[in-house]
Amino acid sequence: MIAVISDIHANLSALRAVLEDARGAGCEEFICLGDIAGYHTEINECIEELRGLESLVLIRGNHDQYLLDGSDCPRSGHVSRMLAYQSDIIEPDNLKWLSRGISFFEIGSWYFTHGGPRDNLDQYIYSVSEDVFPARSERLFVGHTHVQALIRLGRRVFCNPGSVGQPRDGDPRAAYALLDDDQVILRRVEYDVSETQKNMEDAGFPDYSYVNLAKGSQIGGRVDSITYSG
């Protein structure tokens, strides 16, 4: 049994809830589709939780890349401020570990990445068709949109496991997916949202940057979805 997790975004309470649920389901192997960094305060704690796993495939997300590069996010001032905060507090060994992330991972005809095959870091897939799959791939797993989805297109399967640390599909529970042989199972897990919010408040971040966690939305309140476009 393999757990596929994504978009943790330094939310320790959510990550611990997902890891506990996955282990309870019998998972010993994990694939992380990236974005451990960004949005919330517990970057060191989240990395250390992941470093403690015996078997982990680490894929790099766009927020991870921003943190590694010391660059701003081109789309969000809040993200840039949070990345600056994380850059100040991250332990050197944890930053070095984060740099081990790869662009994509393949197992036979199964393809795993953060954004999508066209742009591993920053392709947003909100509409799914045969065109989004790499050649010869029958299973495509991506993160980045923070929307949990499982869409079957004949012999092909598209899966976004959703976000561990900042769901945006209207469900505030932490999201991930299980792989049981050829079966893909979507999972949602309750976690202590208030703990993450208090950590943000204590670090001096304004409430607009974390009230969305209780709603399962983007900052600002937008709820997203992934659709099948034929």
JSON list of C-alpha atoms in Angstrom, two decimals, residues 23-216:
[
{"chain": "A", "resi": 23, "resn": "ARG", "atom": "CA", "xyz": [-0.14, 4.10, 8.53]},
{"chain": "A", "resi": 24, "resn": "GLY", "atom": "CA", "xyz": [-3.40, 2.81, 10.00]},
{"chain": "A", "resi": 25, "resn": "ALA", "atom": "CA", "xyz": [-4.41, 1.74, 6.48]},
{"chain": "A", "resi": 26, "resn": "GLY", "atom": "CA", "xyz": [-1.17, -0.24, 6.16]},
{"chain": "A", "resi": 27, "resn": "CYS", "atom": "CA", "xyz": [1.00, 2.21, 4.20]},
{"chain": "A", "resi": 28, "resn": "GLU", "atom": "CA", "xyz": [4.74, 1.78, 4.44]},
{"chain": "A", "resi": 29, "resn": "GLU", "atom": "CA", "xyz": [5.63, 3.71, 1.28]},
{"chain": "A", "resi": 30, "resn": "PHE", "atom": "CA", "xyz": [4.88, 7.36, 0.47]},
{"chain": "A", "resi": 31, "resn": "ILE", "atom": "CA", "xyz": [5.06, 9.52, -2.63]},
{"chain": "A", "resi": 32, "resn": "CYS", "atom": "CA", "xyz": [5.03, 13.28, -2.04]},
{"chain": "A", "resi": 33, "resn": "LEU", "atom": "CA", "xyz": [3.99, 15.36, -5.06]},
{"chain": "A", "resi": 34, "resn": "GLY", "atom": "CA", "xyz": [5.63, 18.49, -3.68]},
{"chain": "A", "resi": 35, "resn": "ASP", "atom": "CA", "xyz": [4.97, 21.81, -1.98]},
{"chain": "A", "resi": 36, "resn": "ILE", "atom": "CA", "xyz": [6.06, 21.07, 1.54]},
{"chain": "A", "resi": 37, "resn": "ALA", "atom": "CA", "xyz": [6.89, 24.78, 1.69]},
{"chain": "A", "resi": 38, "resn": "GLY", "atom": "CA", "xyz": [4.64, 27.85, 1.55]},
{"chain": "A", "resi": 39, "resn": "TYR", "atom": "CA", "xyz": [1.54, 29.29, 3.26]},
{"chain": "A", "resi": 40, "resn": "HIS", "atom": "CA", "xyz": [2.00, 28.18, 6.90]},
{"chain": "A", "resi": 41, "resn": "THR", "atom": "CA", "xyz": [4.62, 28.27, 9.64]},
{"chain": "A", "resi": 42, "resn": "GLU", "atom": "CA", "xyz": [5.84, 24.75, 10.43]},
{"chain": "A", "resi": 43, "resn": "ILE", "atom": "CA", "xyz": [8.28, 24.13, 7.62]},
{"chain": "A", "resi": 44, "resn": "ASN", "atom": "CA", "xyz": [10.98, 22.50, 9.79]},
{"chain": "A", "resi": 45, "resn": "GLU", "atom": "CA", "xyz": [8.54, 20.28, 11.64]},
{"chain": "A", "resi": 46, "resn": "CYS", "atom": "CA", "xyz": [6.91, 19.06, 8.41]},
{"chain": "A", "resi": 47, "resn": "ILE", "atom": "CA", "xyz": [10.23, 18.28, 6.78]},
{"chain": "A", "resi": 48, "resn": "GLU", "atom": "CA", "xyz": [11.37, 16.40, 9.86]},
{"chain": "A", "resi": 49, "resn": "GLU", "atom": "CA", "xyz": [8.17, 14.31, 9.84]},
{"chain": "A", "resi": 50, "resn": "LEU", "atom": "CA", "xyz": [8.84, 13.38, 6.22]},
{"chain": "A", "resi": 51, "resn": "ARG", "atom": "CA", "xyz": [12.52, 12.72, 6.83]},
{"chain": "A", "resi": 52, "resn": "GLY", "atom": "CA", "xyz": [11.44, 10.16, 9.43]},
{"chain": "A", "resi": 53, "resn": "LEU", "atom": "CA", "xyz": [9.61, 8.05, 6.85]},
{"chain": "A", "resi": 54, "resn": "GLU", "atom": "CA", "xyz": [11.40, 4.86, 5.84]},
{"chain": "A", "resi": 55, "resn": "SER", "atom": "CA", "xyz": [10.32, 5.03, 2.20]},
{"chain": "A", "resi": 56, "resn": "LEU", "atom": "CA", "xyz": [9.55, 8.35, 0.50]},
{"chain": "A", "resi": 57, "resn": "VAL", "atom": "CA", "xyz": [9.70, 9.53, -3.11]},
{"chain": "A", "resi": 58, "resn": "LEU", "atom": "CA", "xyz": [10.14, 13.32, -2.93]},
{"chain": "A", "resi": 59, "resn": "ILE", "atom": "CA", "xyz": [8.93, 15.40, -5.87]},
{"chain": "A", "resi": 60, "resn": "ARG", "atom": "CA", "xyz": [9.60, 19.14, -5.94]},
{"chain": "A", "resi": 61, "resn": "GLY", "atom": "CA", "xyz": [6.75, 21.69, -6.05]},
{"chain": "A", "resi": 62, "resn": "ASN", "atom": "CA", "xyz": [6.79, 25.33, -7.11]},
{"chain": "A", "resi": 63, "resn": "HIS", "atom": "CA", "xyz": [6.77, 26.63, -3.52]},
{"chain": "A", "resi": 64, "resn": "ASP", "atom": "CA", "xyz": [9.67, 24.32, -2.69]},
{"chain": "A", "resi": 65, "resn": "GLN", "atom": "CA", "xyz": [11.54, 25.77, -5.67]},
{"chain": "A", "resi": 66, "resn": "TYR", "atom": "CA", "xyz": [10.83, 29.36, -4.59]},
{"chain": "A", "resi": 67, "resn": "LEU", "atom": "CA", "xyz": [12.25, 28.58, -1.14]},
{"chain": "A", "resi": 68, "resn": "LEU", "atom": "CA", "xyz": [15.32, 26.87, -2.59]},
{"chain": "A", "resi": 69, "resn": "ASP", "atom": "CA", "xyz": [15.95, 29.74, -4.99]},
{"chain": "A", "resi": 70, "resn": "GLY", "atom": "CA", "xyz": [15.23, 32.46, -2.46]},
{"chain": "A", "resi": 71, "resn": "SER", "atom": "CA", "xyz": [12.76, 33.92, -4.95]},
{"chain": "A", "resi": 72, "resn": "ASP", "atom": "CA", "xyz": [9.32, 35.50, -4.64]},
{"chain": "A", "resi": 73, "resn": "CYS", "atom": "CA", "xyz": [6.07, 34.02, -5.88]},
{"chain": "A", "resi": 74, "resn": "PRO", "atom": "CA", "xyz": [5.01, 35.92, -9.01]},
{"chain": "A", "resi": 75, "resn": "ARG", "atom": "CA", "xyz": [1.29, 35.58, -8.18]},
{"chain": "A", "resi": 76, "resn": "SER", "atom": "CA", "xyz": [0.97, 36.37, -4.47]},
{"chain": "A", "resi": 77, "resn": "GLY", "atom": "CA", "xyz": [2.42, 38.89, -2.04]},
{"chain": "A", "resi": 78, "resn": "HIS", "atom": "CA", "xyz": [1.33, 36.77, 0.91]},
{"chain": "A", "resi": 79, "resn": "VAL", "atom": "CA", "xyz": [3.12, 33.71, -0.46]},
{"chain": "A", "resi": 80, "resn": "SER", "atom": "CA", "xyz": [6.27, 35.79, -0.91]},
{"chain": "A", "resi": 81, "resn": "ARG", "atom": "CA", "xyz": [6.06, 37.04, 2.69]},
{"chain": "A", "resi": 82, "resn": "MET", "atom": "CA", "xyz": [5.57, 33.50, 3.97]},
{"chain": "A", "resi": 83, "resn": "LEU", "atom": "CA", "xyz": [8.49, 32.23, 1.92]},
{"chain": "A", "resi": 84, "resn": "ALA", "atom": "CA", "xyz": [10.68, 34.98, 3.42]},
{"chain": "A", "resi": 85, "resn": "TYR", "atom": "CA", "xyz": [9.53, 33.87, 6.88]},
{"chain": "A", "resi": 86, "resn": "GLN", "atom": "CA", "xyz": [10.34, 30.24, 6.09]},
{"chain": "A", "resi": 87, "resn": "SER", "atom": "CA", "xyz": [13.69, 31.19, 4.59]},
{"chain": "A", "resi": 88, "resn": "ASP", "atom": "CA", "xyz": [14.62, 32.84, 7.90]},
{"chain": "A", "resi": 89, "resn": "ILE", "atom": "CA", "xyz": [13.68, 29.87, 10.08]},
{"chain": "A", "resi": 90, "resn": "ILE", "atom": "CA", "xyz": [14.46, 26.77, 8.01]},
{"chain": "A", "resi": 91, "resn": "GLU", "atom": "CA", "xyz": [17.33, 24.68, 9.28]},
{"chain": "A", "resi": 92, "resn": "PRO", "atom": "CA", "xyz": [20.20, 24.26, 6.76]},
{"chain": "A", "resi": 93, "resn": "ASP", "atom": "CA", "xyz": [19.95, 20.46, 6.86]},
{"chain": "A", "resi": 94, "resn": "ASN", "atom": "CA", "xyz": [16.22, 20.65, 6.10]},
{"chain": "A", "resi": 95, "resn": "LEU", "atom": "CA", "xyz": [16.79, 23.00, 3.19]},
{"chain": "A", "resi": 96, "resn": "LYS", "atom": "CA", "xyz": [19.44, 20.64, 1.83]},
{"chain": "A", "resi": 97, "resn": "TRP", "atom": "CA", "xyz": [17.03, 17.71, 2.19]},
{"chain": "A", "resi": 98, "resn": "LEU", "atom": "CA", "xyz": [14.32, 19.66, 0.34]},
{"chain": "A", "resi": 99, "resn": "SER", "atom": "CA", "xyz": [16.72, 20.18, -2.57]},
{"chain": "A", "resi": 100, "resn": "ARG", "atom": "CA", "xyz": [16.68, 16.41, -3.18]},
{"chain": "A", "resi": 101, "resn": "GLY", "atom": "CA", "xyz": [13.22, 16.69, -4.74]},
{"chain": "A", "resi": 102, "resn": "ILE", "atom": "CA", "xyz": [12.90, 15.46, -8.32]},
{"chain": "A", "resi": 103, "resn": "SER", "atom": "CA", "xyz": [10.74, 16.83, -11.16]},
{"chain": "A", "resi": 104, "resn": "PHE", "atom": "CA", "xyz": [8.72, 13.67, -11.78]},
{"chain": "A", "resi": 105, "resn": "PHE", "atom": "CA", "xyz": [8.63, 9.98, -10.99]},
{"chain": "A", "resi": 106, "resn": "GLU", "atom": "CA", "xyz": [7.53, 7.05, -13.14]},
{"chain": "A", "resi": 107, "resn": "ILE", "atom": "CA", "xyz": [6.61, 3.47, -12.26]},
{"chain": "A", "resi": 108, "resn": "GLY", "atom": "CA", "xyz": [5.90, 1.68, -15.53]},
{"chain": "A", "resi": 109, "resn": "SER", "atom": "CA", "xyz": [2.96, 3.53, -17.08]},
{"chain": "A", "resi": 110, "resn": "TRP", "atom": "CA", "xyz": [2.26, 5.54, -13.89]},
{"chain": "A", "resi": 111, "resn": "TYR", "atom": "CA", "xyz": [3.47, 9.17, -13.91]},
{"chain": "A", "resi": 112, "resn": "PHE", "atom": "CA", "xyz": [3.76, 11.37, -10.80]},
{"chain": "A", "resi": 113, "resn": "THR", "atom": "CA", "xyz": [4.56, 15.10, -10.74]},
{"chain": "A", "resi": 114, "resn": "HIS", "atom": "CA", "xyz": [3.57, 18.32, -9.02]},
{"chain": "A", "resi": 115, "resn": "GLY", "atom": "CA", "xyz": [2.05, 20.50, -11.73]},
{"chain": "A", "resi": 116, "resn": "GLY", "atom": "CA", "xyz": [1.69, 18.44, -14.90]},
{"chain": "A", "resi": 117, "resn": "PRO", "atom": "CA", "xyz": [3.68, 16.75, -17.67]},
{"chain": "A", "resi": 118, "resn": "ARG", "atom": "CA", "xyz": [3.93, 20.00, -19.68]},
{"chain": "A", "resi": 119, "resn": "ASP", "atom": "CA", "xyz": [5.35, 21.98, -16.73]},
{"chain": "A", "resi": 120, "resn": "ASN", "atom": "CA", "xyz": [6.32, 19.83, -13.76]},
{"chain": "A", "resi": 121, "resn": "LEU", "atom": "CA", "xyz": [6.36, 22.77, -11.36]},
{"chain": "A", "resi": 122, "resn": "ASP", "atom": "CA", "xyz": [3.59, 25.09, -12.47]},
{"chain": "A", "resi": 123, "resn": "GLN", "atom": "CA", "xyz": [0.98, 23.51, -14.77]},
{"chain": "A", "resi": 124, "resn": "TYR", "atom": "CA", "xyz": [-2.51, 23.88, -13.30]},
{"chain": "A", "resi": 125, "resn": "ILE", "atom": "CA", "xyz": [-4.82, 21.07, -14.46]},
{"chain": "A", "resi": 126, "resn": "TYR", "atom": "CA", "xyz": [-8.46, 22.02, -13.84]},
{"chain": "A", "resi": 127, "resn": "SER", "atom": "CA", "xyz": [-9.82, 20.34, -16.98]},
{"chain": "A", "resi": 128, "resn": "VAL", "atom": "CA", "xyz": [-8.97, 16.70, -17.73]},
{"chain": "A", "resi": 129, "resn": "SER", "atom": "CA", "xyz": [-8.87, 15.04, -21.12]},
{"chain": "A", "resi": 130, "resn": "GLU", "atom": "CA", "xyz": [-6.65, 12.52, -22.90]},
{"chain": "A", "resi": 131, "resn": "ASP", "atom": "CA", "xyz": [-4.41, 15.42, -23.92]},
{"chain": "A", "resi": 132, "resn": "VAL", "atom": "CA", "xyz": [-3.05, 15.96, -20.39]},
{"chain": "A", "resi": 133, "resn": "PHE", "atom": "CA", "xyz": [-1.47, 12.49, -20.21]},
{"chain": "A", "resi": 134, "resn": "PRO", "atom": "CA", "xyz": [2.16, 11.91, -21.24]},
{"chain": "A", "resi": 135, "resn": "ALA", "atom": "CA", "xyz": [2.66, 9.47, -24.08]},
{"chain": "A", "resi": 136, "resn": "ARG", "atom": "CA", "xyz": [2.42, 5.83, -22.94]},
{"chain": "A", "resi": 137, "resn": "SER", "atom": "CA", "xyz": [1.15, 6.80, -19.48]},
{"chain": "A", "resi": 138, "resn": "GLU", "atom": "CA", "xyz": [-2.03, 5.19, -18.17]},
{"chain": "A", "resi": 139, "resn": "ARG", "atom": "CA", "xyz": [-2.05, 6.73, -14.67]},
{"chain": "A", "resi": 140, "resn": "LEU", "atom": "CA", "xyz": [-1.34, 10.42, -14.06]},
{"chain": "A", "resi": 141, "resn": "PHE", "atom": "CA", "xyz": [-0.96, 11.82, -10.53]},
{"chain": "A", "resi": 142, "resn": "VAL", "atom": "CA", "xyz": [-0.59, 15.58, -10.01]},
{"chain": "A", "resi": 143, "resn": "GLY", "atom": "CA", "xyz": [-1.02, 18.14, -7.22]},
{"chain": "A", "resi": 144, "resn": "HIS", "atom": "CA", "xyz": [-0.79, 21.95, -7.37]},
{"chain": "A", "resi": 145, "resn": "THR", "atom": "CA", "xyz": [-4.52, 22.81, -7.63]},
{"chain": "A", "resi": 146, "resn": "HIS", "atom": "CA", "xyz": [-5.36, 21.59, -4.09]},
{"chain": "A", "resi": 147, "resn": "VAL", "atom": "CA", "xyz": [-8.48, 19.88, -5.50]},
{"chain": "A", "resi": 148, "resn": "GLN", "atom": "CA", "xyz": [-9.06, 16.18, -4.90]},
{"chain": "A", "resi": 149, "resn": "ALA", "atom": "CA", "xyz": [-10.20, 14.33, -8.03]},
{"chain": "A", "resi": 150, "resn": "LEU", "atom": "CA", "xyz": [-10.30, 10.85, -9.55]},
{"chain": "A", "resi": 151, "resn": "ILE", "atom": "CA", "xyz": [-11.34, 10.72, -13.21]},
{"chain": "A", "resi": 152, "resn": "ARG", "atom": "CA", "xyz": [-11.36, 7.64, -15.43]},
{"chain": "A", "resi": 153, "resn": "LEU", "atom": "CA", "xyz": [-10.94, 7.96, -19.19]},
{"chain": "A", "resi": 154, "resn": "GLY", "atom": "CA", "xyz": [-11.23, 4.44, -20.58]},
{"chain": "A", "resi": 155, "resn": "ARG", "atom": "CA", "xyz": [-8.01, 2.65, -19.64]},
{"chain": "A", "resi": 156, "resn": "ARG", "atom": "CA", "xyz": [-6.48, 5.86, -18.29]},
{"chain": "A", "resi": 157, "resn": "VAL", "atom": "CA", "xyz": [-6.89, 7.31, -14.79]},
{"chain": "A", "resi": 158, "resn": "PHE", "atom": "CA", "xyz": [-6.24, 10.88, -13.63]},
{"chain": "A", "resi": 159, "resn": "CYS", "atom": "CA", "xyz": [-5.77, 11.50, -9.92]},
{"chain": "A", "resi": 160, "resn": "ASN", "atom": "CA", "xyz": [-5.15, 14.61, -7.89]},
{"chain": "A", "resi": 161, "resn": "PRO", "atom": "CA", "xyz": [-4.87, 13.43, -4.26]},
{"chain": "A", "resi": 162, "resn": "GLY", "atom": "CA", "xyz": [-5.86, 16.90, -3.07]},
{"chain": "A", "resi": 163, "resn": "SER", "atom": "CA", "xyz": [-4.00, 19.02, -0.56]},
{"chain": "A", "resi": 164, "resn": "VAL", "atom": "CA", "xyz": [-2.86, 17.89, 2.86]},
{"chain": "A", "resi": 165, "resn": "GLY", "atom": "CA", "xyz": [-2.37, 21.39, 4.22]},
{"chain": "A", "resi": 166, "resn": "GLN", "atom": "CA", "xyz": [-4.67, 23.73, 2.29]},
{"chain": "A", "resi": 167, "resn": "PRO", "atom": "CA", "xyz": [-7.64, 22.09, 0.54]},
{"chain": "A", "resi": 168, "resn": "ARG", "atom": "CA", "xyz": [-9.47, 24.32, -1.92]},
{"chain": "A", "resi": 169, "resn": "ASP", "atom": "CA", "xyz": [-12.37, 22.11, -3.00]},
{"chain": "A", "resi": 170, "resn": "GLY", "atom": "CA", "xyz": [-14.83, 23.15, -0.29]},
{"chain": "A", "resi": 171, "resn": "ASP", "atom": "CA", "xyz": [-13.87, 20.35, 2.11]},
{"chain": "A", "resi": 172, "resn": "PRO", "atom": "CA", "xyz": [-11.53, 21.51, 4.89]},
{"chain": "A", "resi": 173, "resn": "ARG", "atom": "CA", "xyz": [-10.37, 17.99, 5.76]},
{"chain": "A", "resi": 174, "resn": "ALA", "atom": "CA", "xyz": [-6.82, 17.03, 4.79]},
{"chain": "A", "resi": 175, "resn": "ALA", "atom": "CA", "xyz": [-6.76, 15.07, 1.53]},
{"chain": "A", "resi": 176, "resn": "TYR", "atom": "CA", "xyz": [-4.58, 12.32, 0.10]},
{"chain": "A", "resi": 177, "resn": "ALA", "atom": "CA", "xyz": [-4.81, 9.09, -1.93]},
{"chain": "A", "resi": 178, "resn": "LEU", "atom": "CA", "xyz": [-4.00, 5.42, -1.39]},
{"chain": "A", "resi": 179, "resn": "LEU", "atom": "CA", "xyz": [-2.64, 3.07, -4.04]},
{"chain": "A", "resi": 180, "resn": "ASP", "atom": "CA", "xyz": [-3.62, -0.55, -3.43]},
{"chain": "A", "resi": 181, "resn": "ASP", "atom": "CA", "xyz": [-2.19, -2.54, -6.32]},
{"chain": "A", "resi": 182, "resn": "ASP", "atom": "CA", "xyz": [-4.09, -1.10, -9.33]},
{"chain": "A", "resi": 183, "resn": "GLN", "atom": "CA", "xyz": [-6.79, 0.59, -7.22]},
{"chain": "A", "resi": 184, "resn": "VAL", "atom": "CA", "xyz": [-6.74, 4.31, -6.37]},
{"chain": "A", "resi": 185, "resn": "ILE", "atom": "CA", "xyz": [-8.63, 5.30, -3.22]},
{"chain": "A", "resi": 186, "resn": "LEU", "atom": "CA", "xyz": [-9.28, 8.91, -2.21]},
{"chain": "A", "resi": 187, "resn": "ARG", "atom": "CA", "xyz": [-9.12, 9.73, 1.51]},
{"chain": "A", "resi": 188, "resn": "ARG", "atom": "CA", "xyz": [-10.11, 12.71, 3.71]},
{"chain": "A", "resi": 189, "resn": "VAL", "atom": "CA", "xyz": [-8.98, 13.17, 7.31]},
{"chain": "A", "resi": 190, "resn": "GLU", "atom": "CA", "xyz": [-10.12, 15.55, 10.04]},
{"chain": "A", "resi": 191, "resn": "TYR", "atom": "CA", "xyz": [-7.37, 17.56, 11.71]},
{"chain": "A", "resi": 192, "resn": "ASP", "atom": "CA", "xyz": [-7.09, 20.39, 14.22]},
{"chain": "A", "resi": 193, "resn": "VAL", "atom": "CA", "xyz": [-7.45, 23.43, 11.96]},
{"chain": "A", "resi": 194, "resn": "SER", "atom": "CA", "xyz": [-7.42, 25.78, 14.96]},
{"chain": "A", "resi": 195, "resn": "GLU", "atom": "CA", "xyz": [-3.91, 24.65, 15.90]},
{"chain": "A", "resi": 196, "resn": "THR", "atom": "CA", "xyz": [-2.55, 25.70, 12.51]},
{"chain": "A", "resi": 197, "resn": "GLN", "atom": "CA", "xyz": [-4.47, 28.96, 12.64]},
{"chain": "A", "resi": 198, "resn": "LYS", "atom": "CA", "xyz": [-3.10, 29.78, 16.11]},
{"chain": "A", "resi": 199, "resn": "ASN", "atom": "CA", "xyz": [0.45, 29.14, 14.94]},
{"chain": "A", "resi": 200, "resn": "MET", "atom": "CA", "xyz": [-0.14, 31.60, 12.11]},
{"chain": "A", "resi": 201, "resn": "GLU", "atom": "CA", "xyz": [-1.60, 34.17, 14.50]},
{"chain": "A", "resi": 202, "resn": "ASP", "atom": "CA", "xyz": [1.27, 33.75, 16.95]},
{"chain": "A", "resi": 203, "resn": "ALA", "atom": "CA", "xyz": [3.76, 34.30, 14.12]},
{"chain": "A", "resi": 204, "resn": "GLY", "atom": "CA", "xyz": [2.08, 37.63, 13.34]},
{"chain": "A", "resi": 205, "resn": "PHE", "atom": "CA", "xyz": [0.26, 36.77, 10.11]},
{"chain": "A", "resi": 206, "resn": "PRO", "atom": "CA", "xyz": [-3.14, 38.42, 9.45]},
{"chain": "A", "resi": 207, "resn": "ASP", "atom": "CA", "xyz": [-6.30, 36.33, 9.79]},
{"chain": "A", "resi": 208, "resn": "TYR", "atom": "CA", "xyz": [-7.12, 36.54, 6.06]},
{"chain": "A", "resi": 209, "resn": "SER", "atom": "CA", "xyz": [-4.14, 34.25, 5.48]},
{"chain": "A", "resi": 210, "resn": "TYR", "atom": "CA", "xyz": [-5.57, 31.35, 7.47]},
{"chain": "A", "resi": 211, "resn": "VAL", "atom": "CA", "xyz": [-9.35, 31.68, 7.99]},
{"chain": "A", "resi": 212, "resn": "ASN", "atom": "CA", "xyz": [-9.77, 29.88, 4.67]},
{"chain": "A", "resi": 213, "resn": "LEU", "atom": "CA", "xyz": [-8.52, 26.64, 6.25]},
{"chain": "A", "resi": 214, "resn": "ALA", "atom": "CA", "xyz": [-11.84, 26.16, 8.04]},
{"chain": "A", "resi": 215, "resn": "LYS", "atom": "CA", "xyz": [-13.71, 26.58, 4.74]},
{"chain": "A", "resi": 216, "resn": "GLY", "atom": "CA", "xyz": [-11.56, 24.46, 2.46]}
]
